[in-house]
mmCIF file of the C-alpha atoms, coordinates in Angstrom:
data_MODEL
# 
_entry.id   MODEL 
# 
loop_
_atom_site.group_PDB 
_atom_site.id 
_atom_site.type_symbol 
_atom_site.label_atom_id 
_atom_site.label_alt_id 
_atom_site.label_comp_id 
_atom_site.label_asym_id 
_atom_site.label_entity_id 
_atom_site.label_seq_id 
_atom_site.pdbx_PDB_ins_code 
_atom_site.Cartn_x 
_atom_site.Cartn_y 
_atom_site.Cartn_z 
_atom_site.occupancy 
_atom_site.B_iso_or_equiv 
_atom_site.pdbx_formal_charge 
_atom_site.auth_seq_id 
_atom_site.auth_comp_id 
_atom_site.auth_asym_id 
_atom_site.auth_atom_id 
_atom_site.pdbx_PDB_model_num 
ATOM 1   C CA . LEU A 1 1   ? -0.012  0.021   -0.005  1.00 0.00 ? 1   LEU A CA 1 
ATOM 2   C CA . MET A 1 2   ? 1.220   3.494   -1.078  1.00 0.00 ? 2   MET A CA 1 
ATOM 3   C CA . THR A 1 3   ? 4.482   1.945   -2.377  1.00 0.00 ? 3   THR A CA 1 
ATOM 4   C CA . PRO A 1 4   ? 6.440   1.371   -5.501  1.00 0.00 ? 4   PRO A CA 1 
ATOM 5   C CA . HIS A 1 5   ? 4.899   -1.245  -7.733  1.00 0.00 ? 5   HIS A CA 1 
ATOM 6   C CA . GLY A 1 6   ? 1.249   -1.294  -7.355  1.00 0.00 ? 6   GLY A CA 1 
ATOM 7   C CA . SER A 1 7   ? -1.382  -2.847  -8.638  1.00 0.00 ? 7   SER A CA 1 
ATOM 8   C CA . LEU A 1 8   ? -2.124  -0.425  -11.816 1.00 0.00 ? 8   LEU A CA 1 
ATOM 9   C CA . ALA A 1 9   ? 1.123   -1.817  -13.188 1.00 0.00 ? 9   ALA A CA 1 
ATOM 10  C CA . GLU A 1 10  ? 0.717   -4.211  -15.838 1.00 0.00 ? 10  GLU A CA 1 
ATOM 11  C CA . TYR A 1 11  ? 3.101   -6.389  -14.119 1.00 0.00 ? 11  TYR A CA 1 
ATOM 12  C CA . ALA A 1 12  ? 3.585   -6.284  -10.185 1.00 0.00 ? 12  ALA A CA 1 
ATOM 13  C CA . ILE A 1 13  ? 6.017   -7.270  -7.326  1.00 0.00 ? 13  ILE A CA 1 
ATOM 14  C CA . GLY A 1 14  ? 4.130   -9.256  -4.647  1.00 0.00 ? 14  GLY A CA 1 
ATOM 15  C CA . LYS A 1 15  ? 5.439   -9.961  -1.013  1.00 0.00 ? 15  LYS A CA 1 
ATOM 16  C CA . VAL A 1 16  ? 5.555   -13.784 -0.321  1.00 0.00 ? 16  VAL A CA 1 
ATOM 17  C CA . HIS A 1 17  ? 3.325   -12.833 2.854   1.00 0.00 ? 17  HIS A CA 1 
ATOM 18  C CA . ALA A 1 18  ? 0.534   -11.268 0.998   1.00 0.00 ? 18  ALA A CA 1 
ATOM 19  C CA . ILE A 1 19  ? 0.009   -13.330 -2.005  1.00 0.00 ? 19  ILE A CA 1 
ATOM 20  C CA . PHE A 1 20  ? -2.352  -16.786 -2.820  1.00 0.00 ? 20  PHE A CA 1 
ATOM 21  C CA . HIS A 1 21  ? -2.720  -19.138 -5.696  1.00 0.00 ? 21  HIS A CA 1 
ATOM 22  C CA . LEU A 1 22  ? -5.574  -18.443 -7.656  1.00 0.00 ? 22  LEU A CA 1 
ATOM 23  C CA . PRO A 1 23  ? -7.336  -21.725 -8.371  1.00 0.00 ? 23  PRO A CA 1 
ATOM 24  C CA . ARG A 1 24  ? -7.890  -21.910 -12.399 1.00 0.00 ? 24  ARG A CA 1 
ATOM 25  C CA . HIS A 1 25  ? -11.890 -21.801 -12.137 1.00 0.00 ? 25  HIS A CA 1 
ATOM 26  C CA . ILE A 1 26  ? -11.735 -18.758 -10.280 1.00 0.00 ? 26  ILE A CA 1 
ATOM 27  C CA . PRO A 1 27  ? -11.774 -15.562 -12.598 1.00 0.00 ? 27  PRO A CA 1 
ATOM 28  C CA . PHE A 1 28  ? -9.955  -12.428 -11.635 1.00 0.00 ? 28  PHE A CA 1 
ATOM 29  C CA . GLU A 1 29  ? -13.212 -10.472 -11.013 1.00 0.00 ? 29  GLU A CA 1 
ATOM 30  C CA . THR A 1 30  ? -14.283 -12.860 -8.642  1.00 0.00 ? 30  THR A CA 1 
ATOM 31  C CA . ALA A 1 31  ? -11.049 -13.012 -6.721  1.00 0.00 ? 31  ALA A CA 1 
ATOM 32  C CA . ALA A 1 32  ? -10.338 -9.176  -6.745  1.00 0.00 ? 32  ALA A CA 1 
ATOM 33  C CA . THR A 1 33  ? -12.288 -8.726  -3.112  1.00 0.00 ? 33  THR A CA 1 
ATOM 34  C CA . VAL A 1 34  ? -10.071 -11.176 -1.384  1.00 0.00 ? 34  VAL A CA 1 
ATOM 35  C CA . PRO A 1 35  ? -6.643  -9.284  -0.894  1.00 0.00 ? 35  PRO A CA 1 
ATOM 36  C CA . LEU A 1 36  ? -8.662  -6.514  0.836   1.00 0.00 ? 36  LEU A CA 1 
ATOM 37  C CA . ALA A 1 37  ? -12.034 -7.106  1.964   1.00 0.00 ? 37  ALA A CA 1 
ATOM 38  C CA . ALA A 1 38  ? -11.334 -10.732 3.040   1.00 0.00 ? 38  ALA A CA 1 
ATOM 39  C CA . ALA A 1 39  ? -8.042  -10.075 4.661   1.00 0.00 ? 39  ALA A CA 1 
ATOM 40  C CA . THR A 1 40  ? -9.178  -6.891  6.509   1.00 0.00 ? 40  THR A CA 1 
ATOM 41  C CA . ALA A 1 41  ? -11.906 -9.244  8.166   1.00 0.00 ? 41  ALA A CA 1 
ATOM 42  C CA . ALA A 1 42  ? -9.367  -12.332 8.661   1.00 0.00 ? 42  ALA A CA 1 
ATOM 43  C CA . LEU A 1 43  ? -7.206  -9.661  10.647  1.00 0.00 ? 43  LEU A CA 1 
ATOM 44  C CA . ALA A 1 44  ? -9.892  -8.445  12.340  1.00 0.00 ? 44  ALA A CA 1 
ATOM 45  C CA . LEU A 1 45  ? -11.360 -11.647 13.621  1.00 0.00 ? 45  LEU A CA 1 
ATOM 46  C CA . PHE A 1 46  ? -8.295  -13.707 14.410  1.00 0.00 ? 46  PHE A CA 1 
ATOM 47  C CA . ALA A 1 47  ? -5.117  -11.352 14.650  1.00 0.00 ? 47  ALA A CA 1 
ATOM 48  C CA . ARG A 1 48  ? -6.670  -8.293  16.402  1.00 0.00 ? 48  ARG A CA 1 
ATOM 49  C CA . LEU A 1 49  ? -9.319  -9.823  18.343  1.00 0.00 ? 49  LEU A CA 1 
ATOM 50  C CA . GLY A 1 50  ? -7.900  -13.039 18.935  1.00 0.00 ? 50  GLY A CA 1 
ATOM 51  C CA . LEU A 1 51  ? -10.866 -15.645 17.648  1.00 0.00 ? 51  LEU A CA 1 
ATOM 52  C CA . PRO A 1 52  ? -9.757  -19.370 17.287  1.00 0.00 ? 52  PRO A CA 1 
ATOM 53  C CA . GLU A 1 53  ? -8.910  -19.870 13.572  1.00 0.00 ? 53  GLU A CA 1 
ATOM 54  C CA . PRO A 1 54  ? -10.631 -22.114 11.054  1.00 0.00 ? 54  PRO A CA 1 
ATOM 55  C CA . SER A 1 55  ? -7.449  -24.236 10.634  1.00 0.00 ? 55  SER A CA 1 
ATOM 56  C CA . ARG A 1 56  ? -8.282  -25.341 14.684  1.00 0.00 ? 56  ARG A CA 1 
ATOM 57  C CA . GLY A 1 57  ? -11.338 -27.046 13.963  1.00 0.00 ? 57  GLY A CA 1 
ATOM 58  C CA . ASN A 1 58  ? -13.025 -25.782 16.713  1.00 0.00 ? 58  ASN A CA 1 
ATOM 59  C CA . ARG A 1 59  ? -15.634 -28.339 17.315  1.00 0.00 ? 59  ARG A CA 1 
ATOM 60  C CA . ASP A 1 60  ? -15.279 -28.037 21.112  1.00 0.00 ? 60  ASP A CA 1 
ATOM 61  C CA . LEU A 1 61  ? -12.602 -25.887 21.998  1.00 0.00 ? 61  LEU A CA 1 
ATOM 62  C CA . ALA A 1 62  ? -12.943 -24.251 25.559  1.00 0.00 ? 62  ALA A CA 1 
ATOM 63  C CA . ASP A 1 63  ? -12.029 -20.953 24.030  1.00 0.00 ? 63  ASP A CA 1 
ATOM 64  C CA . LYS A 1 64  ? -14.909 -20.303 21.506  1.00 0.00 ? 64  LYS A CA 1 
ATOM 65  C CA . PRO A 1 65  ? -16.427 -16.833 22.444  1.00 0.00 ? 65  PRO A CA 1 
ATOM 66  C CA . ARG A 1 66  ? -19.384 -17.046 24.693  1.00 0.00 ? 66  ARG A CA 1 
ATOM 67  C CA . GLY A 1 67  ? -21.951 -14.397 24.010  1.00 0.00 ? 67  GLY A CA 1 
ATOM 68  C CA . GLY A 1 68  ? -21.712 -14.463 20.005  1.00 0.00 ? 68  GLY A CA 1 
ATOM 69  C CA . VAL A 1 69  ? -19.789 -12.206 17.836  1.00 0.00 ? 69  VAL A CA 1 
ATOM 70  C CA . LEU A 1 70  ? -21.391 -9.157  16.475  1.00 0.00 ? 70  LEU A CA 1 
ATOM 71  C CA . VAL A 1 71  ? -20.683 -8.188  12.890  1.00 0.00 ? 71  VAL A CA 1 
ATOM 72  C CA . TYR A 1 72  ? -22.063 -4.589  12.161  1.00 0.00 ? 72  TYR A CA 1 
ATOM 73  C CA . GLY A 1 73  ? -22.296 -4.045  8.185   1.00 0.00 ? 73  GLY A CA 1 
ATOM 74  C CA . ALA A 1 74  ? -22.936 -7.564  7.566   1.00 0.00 ? 74  ALA A CA 1 
ATOM 75  C CA . ALA A 1 75  ? -23.603 -7.056  3.920   1.00 0.00 ? 75  ALA A CA 1 
ATOM 76  C CA . SER A 1 76  ? -20.682 -5.152  3.304   1.00 0.00 ? 76  SER A CA 1 
ATOM 77  C CA . ALA A 1 77  ? -17.729 -6.996  1.689   1.00 0.00 ? 77  ALA A CA 1 
ATOM 78  C CA . VAL A 1 78  ? -15.597 -6.909  4.945   1.00 0.00 ? 78  VAL A CA 1 
ATOM 79  C CA . GLY A 1 79  ? -18.623 -7.819  6.988   1.00 0.00 ? 79  GLY A CA 1 
ATOM 80  C CA . SER A 1 80  ? -19.626 -10.773 4.610   1.00 0.00 ? 80  SER A CA 1 
ATOM 81  C CA . PHE A 1 81  ? -16.345 -12.310 4.678   1.00 0.00 ? 81  PHE A CA 1 
ATOM 82  C CA . ALA A 1 82  ? -16.267 -11.947 8.314   1.00 0.00 ? 82  ALA A CA 1 
ATOM 83  C CA . ILE A 1 83  ? -19.583 -14.048 8.602   1.00 0.00 ? 83  ILE A CA 1 
ATOM 84  C CA . LYS A 1 84  ? -18.333 -16.634 5.995   1.00 0.00 ? 84  LYS A CA 1 
ATOM 85  C CA . LEU A 1 85  ? -14.681 -16.895 8.021   1.00 0.00 ? 85  LEU A CA 1 
ATOM 86  C CA . LEU A 1 86  ? -16.661 -17.426 11.372  1.00 0.00 ? 86  LEU A CA 1 
ATOM 87  C CA . LYS A 1 87  ? -18.860 -19.765 9.779   1.00 0.00 ? 87  LYS A CA 1 
ATOM 88  C CA . LYS A 1 88  ? -15.979 -21.687 8.809   1.00 0.00 ? 88  LYS A CA 1 
ATOM 89  C CA . ALA A 1 89  ? -14.222 -21.236 12.197  1.00 0.00 ? 89  ALA A CA 1 
ATOM 90  C CA . ASN A 1 90  ? -17.518 -22.977 13.673  1.00 0.00 ? 90  ASN A CA 1 
ATOM 91  C CA . ILE A 1 91  ? -18.120 -19.889 15.785  1.00 0.00 ? 91  ILE A CA 1 
ATOM 92  C CA . HIS A 1 92  ? -21.581 -19.235 16.641  1.00 0.00 ? 92  HIS A CA 1 
ATOM 93  C CA . LEU A 1 93  ? -23.617 -17.611 17.331  1.00 0.00 ? 93  LEU A CA 1 
ATOM 94  C CA . ILE A 1 94  ? -23.291 -14.397 14.811  1.00 0.00 ? 94  ILE A CA 1 
ATOM 95  C CA . ILE A 1 95  ? -25.374 -11.188 15.338  1.00 0.00 ? 95  ILE A CA 1 
ATOM 96  C CA . ALA A 1 96  ? -25.031 -9.634  12.040  1.00 0.00 ? 96  ALA A CA 1 
ATOM 97  C CA . ILE A 1 97  ? -26.299 -6.016  11.639  1.00 0.00 ? 97  ILE A CA 1 
ATOM 98  C CA . ALA A 1 98  ? -27.433 -5.243  8.279   1.00 0.00 ? 98  ALA A CA 1 
ATOM 99  C CA . GLY A 1 99  ? -29.943 -2.720  6.497   1.00 0.00 ? 99  GLY A CA 1 
ATOM 100 C CA . ARG A 1 100 ? -30.855 -2.790  2.672   1.00 0.00 ? 100 ARG A CA 1 
ATOM 101 C CA . GLY A 1 101 ? -28.793 -5.805  2.309   1.00 0.00 ? 101 GLY A CA 1 
ATOM 102 C CA . MET A 1 102 ? -30.933 -7.672  5.003   1.00 0.00 ? 102 MET A CA 1 
ATOM 103 C CA . ASP A 1 103 ? -31.621 -10.762 2.298   1.00 0.00 ? 103 ASP A CA 1 
ATOM 104 C CA . HIS A 1 104 ? -27.804 -10.907 1.596   1.00 0.00 ? 104 HIS A CA 1 
ATOM 105 C CA . ALA A 1 105 ? -26.654 -11.042 5.386   1.00 0.00 ? 105 ALA A CA 1 
ATOM 106 C CA . LYS A 1 106 ? -29.788 -14.015 5.937   1.00 0.00 ? 106 LYS A CA 1 
ATOM 107 C CA . SER A 1 107 ? -28.438 -16.035 3.064   1.00 0.00 ? 107 SER A CA 1 
ATOM 108 C CA . LEU A 1 108 ? -24.759 -16.085 4.493   1.00 0.00 ? 108 LEU A CA 1 
ATOM 109 C CA . ILE A 1 109 ? -25.669 -17.065 8.208   1.00 0.00 ? 109 ILE A CA 1 
ATOM 110 C CA . SER A 1 110 ? -26.885 -20.253 9.629   1.00 0.00 ? 110 SER A CA 1 
ATOM 111 C CA . GLN A 1 111 ? -29.840 -19.601 11.365  1.00 0.00 ? 111 GLN A CA 1 
ATOM 112 C CA . GLU A 1 112 ? -30.282 -23.403 12.681  1.00 0.00 ? 112 GLU A CA 1 
ATOM 113 C CA . LYS A 1 113 ? -27.103 -22.430 14.768  1.00 0.00 ? 113 LYS A CA 1 
ATOM 114 C CA . GLY A 1 114 ? -28.741 -19.508 16.522  1.00 0.00 ? 114 GLY A CA 1 
ATOM 115 C CA . ASP A 1 115 ? -27.260 -16.888 13.896  1.00 0.00 ? 115 ASP A CA 1 
ATOM 116 C CA . VAL A 1 116 ? -29.514 -13.546 13.656  1.00 0.00 ? 116 VAL A CA 1 
ATOM 117 C CA . VAL A 1 117 ? -29.652 -10.648 11.230  1.00 0.00 ? 117 VAL A CA 1 
ATOM 118 C CA . ILE A 1 118 ? -30.963 -7.359  12.898  1.00 0.00 ? 118 ILE A CA 1 
ATOM 119 C CA . ASP A 1 119 ? -32.109 -4.583  10.815  1.00 0.00 ? 119 ASP A CA 1 
ATOM 120 C CA . TYR A 1 120 ? -30.069 -1.262  11.892  1.00 0.00 ? 120 TYR A CA 1 
ATOM 121 C CA . ARG A 1 121 ? -32.758 0.793   10.483  1.00 0.00 ? 121 ARG A CA 1 
ATOM 122 C CA . SER A 1 122 ? -34.708 0.607   13.596  1.00 0.00 ? 122 SER A CA 1 
ATOM 123 C CA . ASN A 1 123 ? -34.371 3.276   16.164  1.00 0.00 ? 123 ASN A CA 1 
ATOM 124 C CA . GLU A 1 124 ? -30.861 2.656   18.762  1.00 0.00 ? 124 GLU A CA 1 
ATOM 125 C CA . SER A 1 125 ? -32.892 1.438   21.313  1.00 0.00 ? 125 SER A CA 1 
ATOM 126 C CA . ALA A 1 126 ? -34.701 -1.019  19.165  1.00 0.00 ? 126 ALA A CA 1 
ATOM 127 C CA . ILE A 1 127 ? -31.350 -1.918  17.884  1.00 0.00 ? 127 ILE A CA 1 
ATOM 128 C CA . VAL A 1 128 ? -29.865 -2.389  21.299  1.00 0.00 ? 128 VAL A CA 1 
ATOM 129 C CA . ARG A 1 129 ? -32.677 -4.402  22.753  1.00 0.00 ? 129 ARG A CA 1 
ATOM 130 C CA . ALA A 1 130 ? -32.613 -6.756  19.885  1.00 0.00 ? 130 ALA A CA 1 
ATOM 131 C CA . ILE A 1 131 ? -29.216 -7.485  20.308  1.00 0.00 ? 131 ILE A CA 1 
ATOM 132 C CA . VAL A 1 132 ? -29.308 -8.026  24.149  1.00 0.00 ? 132 VAL A CA 1 
ATOM 133 C CA . ASN A 1 133 ? -32.347 -10.208 23.741  1.00 0.00 ? 133 ASN A CA 1 
ATOM 134 C CA . THR A 1 134 ? -30.220 -12.285 21.415  1.00 0.00 ? 134 THR A CA 1 
ATOM 135 C CA . ILE A 1 135 ? -27.287 -13.106 23.737  1.00 0.00 ? 135 ILE A CA 1 
ATOM 136 C CA . PRO A 1 136 ? -27.908 -16.412 25.605  1.00 0.00 ? 136 PRO A CA 1 
ATOM 137 C CA . ALA A 1 137 ? -28.824 -16.187 29.181  1.00 0.00 ? 137 ALA A CA 1 
ATOM 138 C CA . GLY A 1 138 ? -25.726 -15.754 31.587  1.00 0.00 ? 138 GLY A CA 1 
ATOM 139 C CA . GLU A 1 139 ? -23.311 -14.767 28.905  1.00 0.00 ? 139 GLU A CA 1 
ATOM 140 C CA . SER A 1 140 ? -22.176 -11.360 27.811  1.00 0.00 ? 140 SER A CA 1 
ATOM 141 C CA . LEU A 1 141 ? -21.228 -9.978  24.503  1.00 0.00 ? 141 LEU A CA 1 
ATOM 142 C CA . LEU A 1 142 ? -17.166 -9.779  24.211  1.00 0.00 ? 142 LEU A CA 1 
ATOM 143 C CA . HIS A 1 143 ? -16.246 -9.649  20.190  1.00 0.00 ? 143 HIS A CA 1 
ATOM 144 C CA . ALA A 1 144 ? -17.741 -7.173  17.979  1.00 0.00 ? 144 ALA A CA 1 
ATOM 145 C CA . VAL A 1 145 ? -16.414 -6.530  14.261  1.00 0.00 ? 145 VAL A CA 1 
ATOM 146 C CA . ASP A 1 146 ? -17.479 -3.073  13.093  1.00 0.00 ? 146 ASP A CA 1 
ATOM 147 C CA . ALA A 1 147 ? -17.245 -2.963  9.032   1.00 0.00 ? 147 ALA A CA 1 
ATOM 148 C CA . VAL A 1 148 ? -19.295 0.612   9.356   1.00 0.00 ? 148 VAL A CA 1 
ATOM 149 C CA . SER A 1 149 ? -17.206 2.147   11.880  1.00 0.00 ? 149 SER A CA 1 
ATOM 150 C CA . GLU A 1 150 ? -19.675 5.329   12.150  1.00 0.00 ? 150 GLU A CA 1 
ATOM 151 C CA . GLN A 1 151 ? -21.129 6.997   15.168  1.00 0.00 ? 151 GLN A CA 1 
ATOM 152 C CA . SER A 1 152 ? -24.172 5.023   15.042  1.00 0.00 ? 152 SER A CA 1 
ATOM 153 C CA . SER A 1 153 ? -22.531 2.093   15.098  1.00 0.00 ? 153 SER A CA 1 
ATOM 154 C CA . PHE A 1 154 ? -19.870 2.991   17.558  1.00 0.00 ? 154 PHE A CA 1 
ATOM 155 C CA . GLN A 1 155 ? -23.123 3.905   19.863  1.00 0.00 ? 155 GLN A CA 1 
ATOM 156 C CA . VAL A 1 156 ? -24.910 0.508   19.695  1.00 0.00 ? 156 VAL A CA 1 
ATOM 157 C CA . MET A 1 157 ? -21.610 -1.061  20.350  1.00 0.00 ? 157 MET A CA 1 
ATOM 158 C CA . GLY A 1 158 ? -20.933 0.964   23.385  1.00 0.00 ? 158 GLY A CA 1 
ATOM 159 C CA . LYS A 1 159 ? -24.160 -0.179  24.926  1.00 0.00 ? 159 LYS A CA 1 
ATOM 160 C CA . VAL A 1 160 ? -24.461 -3.892  24.016  1.00 0.00 ? 160 VAL A CA 1 
ATOM 161 C CA . LEU A 1 161 ? -20.626 -4.794  24.421  1.00 0.00 ? 161 LEU A CA 1 
ATOM 162 C CA . ASP A 1 162 ? -19.180 -5.763  27.942  1.00 0.00 ? 162 ASP A CA 1 
ATOM 163 C CA . GLN A 1 163 ? -18.377 -2.878  29.627  1.00 0.00 ? 163 GLN A CA 1 
ATOM 164 C CA . THR A 1 164 ? -15.074 -4.650  31.412  1.00 0.00 ? 164 THR A CA 1 
ATOM 165 C CA . SER A 1 165 ? -13.993 -7.187  28.701  1.00 0.00 ? 165 SER A CA 1 
ATOM 166 C CA . GLY A 1 166 ? -15.663 -6.383  25.840  1.00 0.00 ? 166 GLY A CA 1 
ATOM 167 C CA . ALA A 1 167 ? -13.666 -5.539  22.561  1.00 0.00 ? 167 ALA A CA 1 
ATOM 168 C CA . ALA A 1 168 ? -14.570 -4.168  19.110  1.00 0.00 ? 168 ALA A CA 1 
ATOM 169 C CA . SER A 1 169 ? -12.259 -4.140  16.092  1.00 0.00 ? 169 SER A CA 1 
ATOM 170 C CA . ILE A 1 170 ? -13.211 -1.478  13.675  1.00 0.00 ? 170 ILE A CA 1 
ATOM 171 C CA . VAL A 1 171 ? -11.842 -0.015  10.111  1.00 0.00 ? 171 VAL A CA 1 
ATOM 172 C CA . THR A 1 172 ? -11.105 3.918   10.990  1.00 0.00 ? 172 THR A CA 1 
ATOM 173 C CA . PRO A 1 173 ? -7.780  4.789   12.393  1.00 0.00 ? 173 PRO A CA 1 
ATOM 174 C CA . GLU A 1 174 ? -8.993  6.602   15.696  1.00 0.00 ? 174 GLU A CA 1 
ATOM 175 C CA . CYS A 1 175 ? -10.542 5.407   18.680  1.00 0.00 ? 175 CYS A CA 1 
ATOM 176 C CA . PRO A 1 176 ? -13.910 6.504   18.830  1.00 0.00 ? 176 PRO A CA 1 
ATOM 177 C CA . LYS A 1 177 ? -15.205 8.638   21.865  1.00 0.00 ? 177 LYS A CA 1 
ATOM 178 C CA . GLU A 1 178 ? -18.559 6.686   21.648  1.00 0.00 ? 178 GLU A CA 1 
ATOM 179 C CA . LEU A 1 179 ? -16.946 3.946   23.152  1.00 0.00 ? 179 LEU A CA 1 
ATOM 180 C CA . PRO A 1 180 ? -15.961 3.424   26.590  1.00 0.00 ? 180 PRO A CA 1 
ATOM 181 C CA . SER A 1 181 ? -12.642 3.378   27.639  1.00 0.00 ? 181 SER A CA 1 
ATOM 182 C CA . THR A 1 182 ? -12.991 -0.031  29.268  1.00 0.00 ? 182 THR A CA 1 
ATOM 183 C CA . ILE A 1 183 ? -13.902 -1.459  25.902  1.00 0.00 ? 183 ILE A CA 1 
ATOM 184 C CA . ARG A 1 184 ? -10.563 -2.817  24.146  1.00 0.00 ? 184 ARG A CA 1 
ATOM 185 C CA . VAL A 1 185 ? -10.608 -1.176  20.727  1.00 0.00 ? 185 VAL A CA 1 
ATOM 186 C CA . GLU A 1 186 ? -8.270  -2.791  17.716  1.00 0.00 ? 186 GLU A CA 1 
ATOM 187 C CA . PHE A 1 187 ? -7.723  -1.352  14.514  1.00 0.00 ? 187 PHE A CA 1 
ATOM 188 C CA . SER A 1 188 ? -7.758  -3.323  11.506  1.00 0.00 ? 188 SER A CA 1 
ATOM 189 C CA . ASN A 1 189 ? -6.130  -1.901  8.827   1.00 0.00 ? 189 ASN A CA 1 
ATOM 190 C CA . VAL A 1 190 ? -4.940  -4.639  6.289   1.00 0.00 ? 190 VAL A CA 1 
ATOM 191 C CA . GLY A 1 191 ? -1.789  -2.510  5.774   1.00 0.00 ? 191 GLY A CA 1 
ATOM 192 C CA . ARG A 1 192 ? -0.761  -3.971  9.250   1.00 0.00 ? 192 ARG A CA 1 
ATOM 193 C CA . ILE A 1 193 ? -0.277  -7.494  7.094   1.00 0.00 ? 193 ILE A CA 1 
ATOM 194 C CA . HIS A 1 194 ? 2.763   -5.978  5.399   1.00 0.00 ? 194 HIS A CA 1 
ATOM 195 C CA . VAL A 1 195 ? 4.340   -4.426  9.083   1.00 0.00 ? 195 VAL A CA 1 
ATOM 196 C CA . ASN A 1 196 ? 3.681   -6.259  12.293  1.00 0.00 ? 196 ASN A CA 1 
ATOM 197 C CA . HIS A 1 197 ? 1.432   -9.019  11.019  1.00 0.00 ? 197 HIS A CA 1 
ATOM 198 C CA . LYS A 1 198 ? 3.603   -10.544 8.326   1.00 0.00 ? 198 LYS A CA 1 
ATOM 199 C CA . HIS A 1 199 ? 3.429   -14.164 9.641   1.00 0.00 ? 199 HIS A CA 1 
ATOM 200 C CA . PHE A 1 200 ? -0.045  -13.910 9.642   1.00 0.00 ? 200 PHE A CA 1 
ATOM 201 C CA . GLY A 1 201 ? -0.653  -12.629 6.227   1.00 0.00 ? 201 GLY A CA 1 
ATOM 202 C CA . PHE A 1 202 ? 1.604   -15.442 4.998   1.00 0.00 ? 202 PHE A CA 1 
ATOM 203 C CA . VAL A 1 203 ? -0.807  -18.117 6.705   1.00 0.00 ? 203 VAL A CA 1 
ATOM 204 C CA . TRP A 1 204 ? -3.794  -16.354 5.944   1.00 0.00 ? 204 TRP A CA 1 
ATOM 205 C CA . SER A 1 205 ? -2.719  -15.799 2.180   1.00 0.00 ? 205 SER A CA 1 
ATOM 206 C CA . ARG A 1 206 ? -2.550  -20.263 2.006   1.00 0.00 ? 206 ARG A CA 1 
ATOM 207 C CA . MET A 1 207 ? -6.291  -20.277 3.756   1.00 0.00 ? 207 MET A CA 1 
ATOM 208 C CA . ALA A 1 208 ? -7.501  -17.751 1.156   1.00 0.00 ? 208 ALA A CA 1 
ATOM 209 C CA . SER A 1 209 ? -6.374  -19.856 -1.584  1.00 0.00 ? 209 SER A CA 1 
ATOM 210 C CA . ARG A 1 210 ? -8.005  -23.049 -0.093  1.00 0.00 ? 210 ARG A CA 1 
ATOM 211 C CA . GLY A 1 211 ? -11.278 -21.089 0.730   1.00 0.00 ? 211 GLY A CA 1 
ATOM 212 C CA . LEU A 1 212 ? -11.355 -19.978 -3.127  1.00 0.00 ? 212 LEU A CA 1 
ATOM 213 C CA . SER A 1 213 ? -10.763 -23.620 -4.291  1.00 0.00 ? 213 SER A CA 1 
ATOM 214 C CA . GLY A 1 214 ? -13.247 -24.954 -1.887  1.00 0.00 ? 214 GLY A CA 1 
ATOM 215 C CA . GLY A 1 215 ? -15.999 -22.267 -2.630  1.00 0.00 ? 215 GLY A CA 1 
ATOM 216 C CA . TRP A 1 216 ? -16.434 -21.117 1.085   1.00 0.00 ? 216 TRP A CA 1 
ATOM 217 C CA . LEU A 1 217 ? -14.278 -17.809 0.425   1.00 0.00 ? 217 LEU A CA 1 
ATOM 218 C CA . GLN A 1 218 ? -16.526 -16.272 -2.665  1.00 0.00 ? 218 GLN A CA 1 
# 
């Protein structure tokens, strides 16, 4: 990012930790979203929030998140990939927040495993109430991925995340004042893969290739 040999050149030089093999049956147009949107989602979930990765199987892991995972902007590119990755990691319940893309978000989740989609076009109190009512009794919401990262989403997350142990991954570069200082805020800029998450980028790139080949990451 912002360096020589960019993607607008006819030929580009790619770093080994950030490239992956494109299966023959996948057109470049389909794969074009993966380097940015899917990598951002993977970085947010697994490198920044520390959720267990798909490679671990995760059928009966004790460290699977209790209370569910909130995905704000579920119909966006980053949000959609976040849901696909959570499903591949067998992490449920997924609390997806969407608007006009409600139908798309519903097509991604597994309702039989408790996943839900909530319409953000309701008023704030209704959204908060719907999220809180979805969280299993005796548990609290500890993890959120915010692919929108605007004042409205920050305000909702600030009211539904656990006030002492909650963590939110956002895509903006500054800590929002709407979130209580007790909530851990993680910044999920994909450029971090080229700086302090190169090992993660290398492993994730191989997973992306398998996901495209297997059809679960498209």
